[in-house]
Amino acid sequence: MENQKANKITIIGAGNLGSFIAYEIISRDVCKEMVLVDILKDLAEGQAMDMAQALPYKNRTKVYSGGYEDIVGSEVIVITAGKPRTPDIKDRLELATINVKIMNFILTEVKKYAPEAIIITITNPMDLINLHIHKSGWAREKVIGSGGQLDSSRFRTILGNPDNEVEGYVIGEHGAGQIPVFSKVKINGELKEFNLEEQKEIKEKLKNSSMEVIKRKGSTVFAPASNTADMVESIVRDQKRLLICSTVLKGEYNLEDVSIGVPVRLGKSGIEKVEEWELSEDELSQLRESARKLKSTYESLNN
Ligand code: APR
């Protein structure tokens, strides 16, 4: 399975993040063709040319830019198109109205040309957009939000130093309602306990971790790109890796009709399993609260 490749992967939105995701994916040699689509046609074309020029000593992936007719046959489509966060946008939910509109346009095209594709959602507010795509007709197995794996990676960075092996996960909203799962943190294989003061301090650092990057360099790219490529690789190579992703719940954790970050297994058919972890009472109640907030924001968008 390790050398298995997708015939085609598409990135819709070839801006800062989309281009890095595309480059990370082609560097891993997981697809035969990579298509970049953006309303800014020159931008997509320039990105594709730049990437193609990086490949001769790497592998034989064919990278090109195109219109929606070129996405036919895509097995995975990563959507990053939309308005990004800027330092004045404190909460990702503020981007909902405009990015839902952009998504409606994109989904009409994707339905026409690649209705069978597995969609990975990046555009913020990612959990809401992911639910919106599901409600627009994609089976829940085939629409997966990228964010929890990234938040978990940031959590591990805060907890660890290079000499330690750190296991830590963040579930819940990809945003202010994120939940670091302190009850399952392991350092060098041993469960670690945190007092309330430590938890508060770590949560605060985690909450600010993406904005600290955006303030300094305008956007976050390496960390989300790497974590999204892990998702793509797990799907294409059917690795069934345990990853934290946003998925539409159907009764798991006693929640439904909401897309939120939980542990899942990703393989050839997309979400192959939602893992139901035993969480602490406090973590469960935070998950419920995070879901409640996402649900009410989604409902307010439609009124
Ligand atoms: N179709 C195709 N591309 C579009 C469309 C559309 N309808 N609307 C906008 N785009 C493109 C823009 O032209 C731009 O190139 O989406 C791209 C977005 O890229 P950036 O502005 O560079 O933003 P980026 O930092 O990559 O963030 C993209 O990811 O993490 C999230 O919050 C972030 O929602 C944002 C998304």
GROMACS .gro file of N, CA and C in nm, residues 20-163:
model
  432
   20PHE      N    1   0.098   2.551  -0.047
   20PHE     CA    2   0.185   2.470   0.040
   20PHE      C    3   0.132   2.328   0.056
   21ILE      N    4  -0.001   2.316   0.063
   21ILE     CA    5  -0.059   2.182   0.075
   21ILE      C    6  -0.027   2.103  -0.053
   22ALA      N    7  -0.045   2.169  -0.167
   22ALA     CA    8  -0.017   2.102  -0.294
   22ALA      C    9   0.129   2.056  -0.298
   23TYR      N   10   0.218   2.144  -0.256
   23TYR     CA   11   0.361   2.110  -0.262
   23TYR      C   12   0.396   1.996  -0.167
   24GLU      N   13   0.337   2.001  -0.048
   24GLU     CA   14   0.363   1.894   0.050
   24GLU      C   15   0.312   1.760  -0.005
   25ILE      N   16   0.195   1.762  -0.071
   25ILE     CA   17   0.139   1.638  -0.125
   25ILE      C   18   0.224   1.584  -0.239
   26ILE      N   19   0.263   1.673  -0.332
   26ILE     CA   20   0.342   1.620  -0.445
   26ILE      C   21   0.480   1.575  -0.399
   27SER      N   22   0.533   1.639  -0.295
   27SER     CA   23   0.665   1.596  -0.245
   27SER      C   24   0.659   1.454  -0.189
   28ARG      N   25   0.540   1.414  -0.144
   28ARG     CA   26   0.526   1.278  -0.089
   28ARG      C   27   0.495   1.174  -0.197
   29ASP      N   28   0.482   1.221  -0.321
   29ASP     CA   29   0.462   1.130  -0.434
   29ASP      C   30   0.338   1.041  -0.416
   30VAL      N   31   0.225   1.104  -0.378
   30VAL     CA   32   0.105   1.024  -0.355
   30VAL      C   33   0.002   1.033  -0.468
   31CYS      N   34   0.032   1.114  -0.573
   31CYS     CA   35  -0.066   1.119  -0.683
   31CYS      C   36   0.006   1.129  -0.817
   32LYS      N   37  -0.065   1.084  -0.921
   32LYS     CA   38  -0.006   1.094  -1.054
   32LYS      C   39  -0.024   1.236  -1.107
   33GLU      N   40  -0.142   1.296  -1.079
   33GLU     CA   41  -0.166   1.433  -1.126
   33GLU      C   42  -0.214   1.521  -1.011
   34MET      N   43  -0.172   1.646  -1.016
   34MET     CA   44  -0.217   1.745  -0.918
   34MET      C   45  -0.272   1.865  -0.996
   35VAL      N   46  -0.398   1.901  -0.969
   35VAL     CA   47  -0.460   2.014  -1.040
   35VAL      C   48  -0.483   2.129  -0.942
   36LEU      N   49  -0.446   2.249  -0.983
   36LEU     CA   50  -0.470   2.368  -0.900
   36LEU      C   51  -0.576   2.456  -0.964
   37VAL      N   52  -0.680   2.489  -0.887
   37VAL     CA   53  -0.789   2.574  -0.938
   37VAL      C   54  -0.800   2.697  -0.848
   38ASP      N   55  -0.808   2.814  -0.912
   38ASP     CA   56  -0.828   2.937  -0.834
   38ASP      C   57  -0.897   3.039  -0.924
   39ILE      N   58  -0.977   3.127  -0.864
   39ILE     CA   59  -1.038   3.231  -0.949
   39ILE      C   60  -0.927   3.321  -1.005
   40LEU      N   61  -0.817   3.330  -0.934
   40LEU     CA   62  -0.703   3.405  -0.989
   40LEU      C   63  -0.624   3.307  -1.077
   41LYS      N   64  -0.656   3.307  -1.204
   41LYS     CA   65  -0.600   3.203  -1.294
   41LYS      C   66  -0.448   3.213  -1.305
   42ASP      N   67  -0.397   3.338  -1.311
   42ASP     CA   68  -0.252   3.355  -1.322
   42ASP      C   69  -0.181   3.300  -1.198
   43LEU      N   70  -0.243   3.325  -1.084
   43LEU     CA   71  -0.182   3.277  -0.959
   43LEU      C   72  -0.171   3.124  -0.962
   44ALA      N   73  -0.283   3.058  -0.998
   44ALA     CA   74  -0.281   2.912  -1.002
   44ALA      C   75  -0.179   2.862  -1.104
   45GLU      N   76  -0.173   2.931  -1.217
   45GLU     CA   77  -0.080   2.888  -1.321
   45GLU      C   78   0.066   2.905  -1.274
   46GLY      N   79   0.092   3.019  -1.211
   46GLY     CA   80   0.228   3.046  -1.161
   46GLY      C   81   0.268   2.943  -1.055
   47GLN      N   82   0.175   2.914  -0.965
   47GLN     CA   83   0.206   2.815  -0.859
   47GLN      C   84   0.237   2.678  -0.923
   48ALA      N   85   0.155   2.640  -1.021
   48ALA     CA   86   0.175   2.509  -1.086
   48ALA      C   87   0.310   2.504  -1.158
   49MET      N   88   0.344   2.614  -1.225
   49MET     CA   89   0.472   2.617  -1.298
   49MET      C   90   0.589   2.605  -1.200
   50ASP      N   91   0.581   2.682  -1.092
   50ASP     CA   92   0.687   2.681  -0.991
   50ASP      C   93   0.705   2.539  -0.934
   51MET      N   94   0.591   2.474  -0.905
   51MET     CA   95   0.598   2.338  -0.848
   51MET      C   96   0.654   2.240  -0.950
   52ALA      N   97   0.608   2.253  -1.075
   52ALA     CA   98   0.656   2.161  -1.179
   52ALA      C   99   0.808   2.172  -1.192
   53GLN      N  100   0.859   2.295  -1.176
   53GLN     CA  101   1.003   2.314  -1.189
   53GLN      C  102   1.081   2.257  -1.070
   54ALA      N  103   1.009   2.225  -0.962
   54ALA     CA  104   1.076   2.166  -0.845
   54ALA      C  105   1.085   2.014  -0.858
   55LEU      N  106   1.007   1.958  -0.952
   55LEU     CA  107   0.989   1.812  -0.952
   55LEU      C  108   1.091   1.728  -1.029
   56PRO      N  109   1.161   1.780  -1.130
   56PRO     CA  110   1.243   1.690  -1.211
   56PRO      C  111   1.337   1.598  -1.132
   57TYR      N  112   1.390   1.644  -1.020
   57TYR     CA  113   1.479   1.556  -0.941
   57TYR      C  114   1.405   1.484  -0.829
   58LYS      N  115   1.272   1.503  -0.823
   58LYS     CA  116   1.197   1.443  -0.712
   58LYS      C  117   1.115   1.323  -0.759
   59ASN      N  118   1.015   1.350  -0.842
   59ASN     CA  119   0.927   1.242  -0.888
   59ASN      C  120   0.855   1.287  -1.015
   60ARG      N  121   0.763   1.204  -1.063
   60ARG     CA  122   0.703   1.233  -1.194
   60ARG      C  123   0.559   1.284  -1.185
   61THR      N  124   0.521   1.343  -1.071
   61THR     CA  125   0.385   1.398  -1.060
   61THR      C  126   0.365   1.506  -1.167
   62LYS      N  127   0.247   1.501  -1.232
   62LYS     CA  128   0.216   1.603  -1.331
   62LYS      C  129   0.134   1.712  -1.261
   63VAL      N  130   0.187   1.835  -1.255
   63VAL     CA  131   0.117   1.944  -1.187
   63VAL      C  132   0.072   2.046  -1.288
   64TYR      N  133  -0.055   2.084  -1.283
   64TYR     CA  134  -0.103   2.187  -1.375
   64TYR      C  135  -0.220   2.263  -1.314
   65SER      N  136  -0.247   2.381  -1.369
   65SER     CA  137  -0.362   2.457  -1.322
   65SER      C  138  -0.474   2.440  -1.424
   66GLY      N  139  -0.596   2.467  -1.381
   66GLY     CA  140  -0.705   2.450  -1.476
   66GLY      C  141  -0.836   2.502  -1.424
   67GLY      N  142  -0.940   2.478  -1.503
   67GLY     CA  143  -1.076   2.516  -1.462
   67GLY      C  144  -1.144   2.394  -1.402
   68TYR      N  145  -1.273   2.409  -1.369
   68TYR     CA  146  -1.342   2.298  -1.303
   68TYR      C  147  -1.353   2.174  -1.391
   69GLU      N  148  -1.355   2.193  -1.524
   69GLU     CA  149  -1.364   2.075  -1.611
   69GLU      C  150  -1.240   1.986  -1.594
   70ASP      N  151  -1.130   2.045  -1.544
   70ASP     CA  152  -1.008   1.964  -1.525
   70ASP      C  153  -1.009   1.881  -1.397
   71ILE      N  154  -1.109   1.900  -1.313
   71ILE     CA  155  -1.108   1.824  -1.186
   71ILE      C  156  -1.174   1.686  -1.202
   72VAL      N  157  -1.226   1.658  -1.320
   72VAL     CA  158  -1.291   1.527  -1.345
   72VAL      C  159  -1.195   1.414  -1.306
   73GLY      N  160  -1.247   1.319  -1.231
   73GLY     CA  161  -1.165   1.203  -1.193
   73GLY      C  162  -1.082   1.223  -1.067
   74SER      N  163  -1.097   1.339  -1.001
   74SER     CA  164  -1.020   1.362  -0.877
   74SER      C  165  -1.068   1.267  -0.768
   75GLU      N  166  -0.975   1.203  -0.701
   75GLU     CA  167  -1.015   1.115  -0.590
   75GLU      C  168  -1.028   1.195  -0.460
   76VAL      N  169  -0.941   1.295  -0.446
   76VAL     CA  170  -0.947   1.381  -0.328
   76VAL      C  171  -0.943   1.526  -0.375
   77ILE      N  172  -1.029   1.609  -0.315
   77ILE     CA  173  -1.028   1.753  -0.345
   77ILE      C  174  -1.009   1.828  -0.213
   78VAL      N  175  -0.906   1.910  -0.208
   78VAL     CA  176  -0.881   1.989  -0.087
   78VAL      C  177  -0.929   2.131  -0.114
   79ILE      N  178  -1.020   2.182  -0.030
   79ILE     CA  179  -1.073   2.317  -0.054
   79ILE      C  180  -1.016   2.417   0.048
   80THR      N  181  -0.938   2.510  -0.003
   80THR     CA  182  -0.886   2.619   0.083
   80THR      C  183  -0.937   2.754   0.034
   81ALA      N  184  -1.020   2.754  -0.069
   81ALA     CA  185  -1.066   2.881  -0.127
   81ALA      C  186  -1.148   2.960  -0.027
   82GLY      N  187  -1.129   3.090  -0.028
   82GLY     CA  188  -1.210   3.174   0.059
   82GLY      C  189  -1.132   3.287   0.116
   83LYS      N  190  -1.199   3.365   0.198
   83LYS     CA  191  -1.131   3.477   0.262
   83LYS      C  192  -1.054   3.422   0.382
   84PRO      N  193  -0.926   3.458   0.395
   84PRO     CA  194  -0.849   3.407   0.509
   84PRO      C  195  -0.863   3.493   0.634
   85ARG      N  196  -0.808   3.444   0.742
   85ARG     CA  197  -0.804   3.523   0.865
   85ARG      C  198  -0.693   3.627   0.856
   86THR      N  199  -0.722   3.744   0.908
   86THR     CA  200  -0.620   3.848   0.918
   86THR      C  201  -0.614   3.888   1.065
   87PRO      N  202  -0.512   3.964   1.108
   87PRO     CA  203  -0.502   3.993   1.252
   87PRO      C  204  -0.626   4.059   1.312
   88ASP      N  205  -0.707   4.128   1.229
   88ASP     CA  206  -0.828   4.192   1.285
   88ASP      C  207  -0.942   4.093   1.305
   89ILE      N  208  -0.930   3.973   1.248
   89ILE     CA  209  -1.037   3.873   1.265
   89ILE      C  210  -0.998   3.780   1.379
   90LYS      N  211  -1.060   3.803   1.495
   90LYS     CA  212  -1.019   3.730   1.615
   90LYS      C  213  -1.076   3.589   1.616
   91ASP      N  214  -1.196   3.572   1.564
   91ASP     CA  215  -1.263   3.442   1.570
   91ASP      C  216  -1.293   3.395   1.428
   92ARG      N  217  -1.257   3.269   1.399
   92ARG     CA  218  -1.279   3.215   1.264
   92ARG      C  219  -1.426   3.222   1.222
   93LEU      N  220  -1.518   3.219   1.322
   93LEU     CA  221  -1.661   3.220   1.290
   93LEU      C  222  -1.703   3.347   1.217
   94GLU      N  223  -1.621   3.455   1.232
   94GLU     CA  224  -1.655   3.581   1.164
   94GLU      C  225  -1.649   3.567   1.011
   95LEU      N  226  -1.582   3.463   0.962
   95LEU     CA  227  -1.567   3.446   0.817
   95LEU      C  228  -1.682   3.367   0.755
   96ALA      N  229  -1.777   3.324   0.841
   96ALA     CA  230  -1.877   3.228   0.794
   96ALA      C  231  -1.959   3.277   0.675
   97THR      N  232  -2.020   3.395   0.686
   97THR     CA  233  -2.115   3.438   0.583
   97THR      C  234  -2.049   3.441   0.445
   98ILE      N  235  -1.935   3.507   0.436
   98ILE     CA  236  -1.871   3.521   0.305
   98ILE      C  237  -1.820   3.385   0.253
   99ASN      N  238  -1.761   3.305   0.341
   99ASN     CA  239  -1.704   3.179   0.291
   99ASN      C  240  -1.810   3.074   0.257
  100VAL      N  241  -1.927   3.080   0.321
  100VAL     CA  242  -2.036   2.989   0.281
  100VAL      C  243  -2.081   3.024   0.139
  101LYS      N  244  -2.089   3.153   0.109
  101LYS     CA  245  -2.129   3.194  -0.027
  101LYS      C  246  -2.029   3.143  -0.130
  102ILE      N  247  -1.901   3.161  -0.101
  102ILE     CA  248  -1.796   3.114  -0.194
  102ILE      C  249  -1.810   2.962  -0.211
  103MET      N  250  -1.837   2.894  -0.100
  103MET     CA  251  -1.847   2.748  -0.104
  103MET      C  252  -1.964   2.703  -0.191
  104ASN      N  253  -2.077   2.773  -0.183
  104ASN     CA  254  -2.193   2.734  -0.263
  104ASN      C  255  -2.159   2.734  -0.411
  105PHE      N  256  -2.085   2.836  -0.454
  105PHE     CA  257  -2.044   2.843  -0.594
  105PHE      C  258  -1.953   2.723  -0.628
  106ILE      N  259  -1.855   2.699  -0.545
  106ILE     CA  260  -1.758   2.592  -0.571
  106ILE      C  261  -1.826   2.454  -0.573
  107LEU      N  262  -1.920   2.434  -0.479
  107LEU     CA  263  -1.985   2.302  -0.468
  107LEU      C  264  -2.068   2.269  -0.592
  108THR      N  265  -2.129   2.372  -0.651
  108THR     CA  266  -2.206   2.348  -0.774
  108THR      C  267  -2.114   2.291  -0.882
  109GLU      N  268  -1.995   2.347  -0.891
  109GLU     CA  269  -1.900   2.301  -0.993
  109GLU      C  270  -1.846   2.161  -0.959
  110VAL      N  271  -1.815   2.141  -0.832
  110VAL     CA  272  -1.760   2.010  -0.792
  110VAL      C  273  -1.864   1.900  -0.814
  111LYS      N  274  -1.990   1.932  -0.785
  111LYS     CA  275  -2.097   1.834  -0.805
  111LYS      C  276  -2.106   1.795  -0.952
  112LYS      N  277  -2.085   1.896  -1.038
  112LYS     CA  278  -2.096   1.872  -1.181
  112LYS      C  279  -1.980   1.784  -1.231
  113TYR      N  280  -1.859   1.811  -1.184
  113TYR     CA  281  -1.742   1.748  -1.244
  113TYR      C  282  -1.677   1.635  -1.162
  114ALA      N  283  -1.696   1.637  -1.031
  114ALA     CA  284  -1.629   1.532  -0.951
  114ALA      C  285  -1.715   1.494  -0.830
  115PRO      N  286  -1.838   1.447  -0.857
  115PRO     CA  287  -1.929   1.421  -0.744
  115PRO      C  288  -1.885   1.307  -0.653
  116GLU      N  289  -1.794   1.223  -0.702
  116GLU     CA  290  -1.750   1.109  -0.621
  116GLU      C  291  -1.629   1.141  -0.532
  117ALA      N  292  -1.574   1.260  -0.547
  117ALA     CA  293  -1.449   1.290  -0.476
  117ALA      C  294  -1.468   1.298  -0.325
  118ILE      N  295  -1.362   1.265  -0.253
  118ILE     CA  296  -1.359   1.290  -0.108
  118ILE      C  297  -1.312   1.434  -0.091
  119ILE      N  298  -1.386   1.511  -0.013
  119ILE     CA  299  -1.348   1.652   0.006
  119ILE      C  300  -1.280   1.670   0.142
  120ILE      N  301  -1.168   1.740   0.140
  120ILE     CA  302  -1.105   1.781   0.266
  120ILE      C  303  -1.125   1.932   0.279
  121THR      N  304  -1.189   1.972   0.387
  121THR     CA  305  -1.224   2.113   0.407
  121THR      C  306  -1.119   2.182   0.493
  122ILE      N  307  -1.069   2.295   0.440
  122ILE     CA  308  -0.973   2.376   0.515
  122ILE      C  309  -1.032   2.513   0.545
  123THR      N  310  -1.107   2.566   0.447
  123THR     CA  311  -1.161   2.702   0.458
  123THR      C  312  -1.232   2.722   0.592
  124ASN      N  313  -1.201   2.832   0.656
  124ASN     CA  314  -1.263   2.863   0.786
  124ASN      C  315  -1.393   2.941   0.771
  125PRO      N  316  -1.484   2.928   0.867
  125PRO     CA  317  -1.477   2.843   0.986
  125PRO      C  318  -1.499   2.696   0.946
  126MET      N  319  -1.390   2.621   0.954
  126MET     CA  320  -1.384   2.489   0.892
  126MET      C  321  -1.498   2.394   0.935
  127ASP      N  322  -1.529   2.390   1.067
  127ASP     CA  323  -1.633   2.294   1.111
  127ASP      C  324  -1.768   2.327   1.047
  128LEU      N  325  -1.799   2.457   1.039
  128LEU     CA  326  -1.928   2.496   0.981
  128LEU      C  327  -1.931   2.471   0.831
  129ILE      N  328  -1.820   2.500   0.766
  129ILE     CA  329  -1.813   2.478   0.621
  129ILE      C  330  -1.825   2.327   0.593
  130ASN      N  331  -1.762   2.248   0.677
  130ASN     CA  332  -1.766   2.103   0.657
  130ASN      C  333  -1.910   2.050   0.671
  131LEU      N  334  -1.982   2.101   0.771
  131LEU     CA  335  -2.122   2.062   0.788
  131LEU      C  336  -2.203   2.108   0.667
  132HIS      N  337  -2.173   2.227   0.621
  132HIS     CA  338  -2.246   2.285   0.508
  132HIS      C  339  -2.226   2.197   0.382
  133ILE      N  340  -2.105   2.148   0.362
  133ILE     CA  341  -2.079   2.063   0.245
  133ILE      C  342  -2.157   1.932   0.258
  134HIS      N  343  -2.159   1.876   0.378
  134HIS     CA  344  -2.238   1.755   0.402
  134HIS      C  345  -2.385   1.781   0.369
  135LYS      N  346  -2.437   1.893   0.417
  135LYS     CA  347  -2.578   1.925   0.393
  135LYS      C  348  -2.605   1.955   0.246
  136SER      N  349  -2.499   1.988   0.173
  136SER     CA  350  -2.516   2.014   0.029
  136SER      C  351  -2.511   1.885  -0.052
  137GLY      N  352  -2.500   1.771   0.015
  137GLY     CA  353  -2.513   1.644  -0.057
  137GLY      C  354  -2.398   1.546  -0.047
  138TRP      N  355  -2.293   1.576   0.030
  138TRP     CA  356  -2.183   1.480   0.042
  138TRP      C  357  -2.205   1.387   0.161
  139ALA      N  358  -2.184   1.259   0.140
  139ALA     CA  359  -2.195   1.162   0.249
  139ALA      C  360  -2.095   1.200   0.357
  140ARG      N  361  -2.127   1.172   0.482
  140ARG     CA  362  -2.037   1.218   0.587
  140ARG      C  363  -1.898   1.154   0.576
  141GLU      N  364  -1.891   1.032   0.521
  141GLU     CA  365  -1.760   0.966   0.505
  141GLU      C  366  -1.671   1.044   0.410
  142LYS      N  367  -1.734   1.122   0.324
  142LYS     CA  368  -1.658   1.186   0.216
  142LYS      C  369  -1.635   1.335   0.234
  143VAL      N  370  -1.664   1.387   0.351
  143VAL     CA  371  -1.632   1.528   0.375
  143VAL      C  372  -1.567   1.540   0.513
  144ILE      N  373  -1.440   1.579   0.509
  144ILE     CA  374  -1.356   1.569   0.628
  144ILE      C  375  -1.286   1.702   0.653
  145GLY      N  376  -1.302   1.754   0.773
  145GLY     CA  377  -1.243   1.883   0.804
  145GLY      C  378  -1.103   1.870   0.862
  146SER      N  379  -1.012   1.951   0.810
  146SER     CA  380  -0.874   1.949   0.858
  146SER      C  381  -0.853   2.061   0.959
  147GLY      N  382  -0.818   2.026   1.081
  147GLY     CA  383  -0.800   2.128   1.185
  147GLY      C  384  -0.757   2.066   1.317
  148GLY      N  385  -0.824   1.956   1.355
  148GLY     CA  386  -0.794   1.894   1.485
  148GLY      C  387  -0.654   1.837   1.492
  149GLN      N  388  -0.609   1.784   1.380
  149GLN     CA  389  -0.475   1.727   1.376
  149GLN      C  390  -0.372   1.840   1.392
  150LEU      N  391  -0.404   1.953   1.330
  150LEU     CA  392  -0.318   2.072   1.342
  150LEU      C  393  -0.317   2.124   1.486
  151ASP      N  394  -0.436   2.135   1.546
  151ASP     CA  395  -0.442   2.183   1.685
  151ASP      C  396  -0.367   2.087   1.777
  152SER      N  397  -0.378   1.957   1.749
  152SER     CA  398  -0.308   1.858   1.832
  152SER      C  399  -0.157   1.872   1.815
  153SER      N  400  -0.118   1.905   1.695
  153SER     CA  401   0.024   1.924   1.668
  153SER      C  402   0.077   2.048   1.744
  154ARG      N  403  -0.006   2.152   1.747
  154ARG     CA  404   0.033   2.273   1.823
  154ARG      C  405   0.037   2.243   1.973
  155PHE      N  406  -0.058   2.163   2.019
  155PHE     CA  407  -0.063   2.121   2.161
  155PHE      C  408   0.066   2.046   2.196
  156ARG      N  409   0.106   1.955   2.109
  156ARG     CA  410   0.228   1.877   2.134
  156ARG      C  411   0.351   1.967   2.139
  157THR      N  412   0.351   2.070   2.053
  157THR     CA  413   0.464   2.163   2.052
  157THR      C  414   0.474   2.236   2.185
  158ILE      N  415   0.360   2.272   2.241
  158ILE     CA  416   0.360   2.343   2.369
  158ILE      C  417   0.404   2.249   2.483
  159LEU      N  418   0.359   2.123   2.475
  159LEU     CA  419   0.387   2.028   2.583
  159LEU      C  420   0.530   1.974   2.582
  160GLY      N  421   0.587   1.972   2.462
  160GLY     CA  422   0.708   1.890   2.451
  160GLY      C  423   0.836   1.966   2.438
  161ASN      N  424   0.945   1.893   2.452
  161ASN     CA  425   1.074   1.943   2.405
  161ASN      C  426   1.131   1.829   2.322
  162PRO      N  427   1.229   1.857   2.237
  162PRO     CA  428   1.271   1.757   2.139
  162PRO      C  429   1.317   1.623   2.199
  163ASP      N  430   1.351   1.622   2.328
  163ASP     CA  431   1.401   1.497   2.388
  163ASP      C  432   1.289   1.405   2.433
   0.00000   0.00000   0.00000
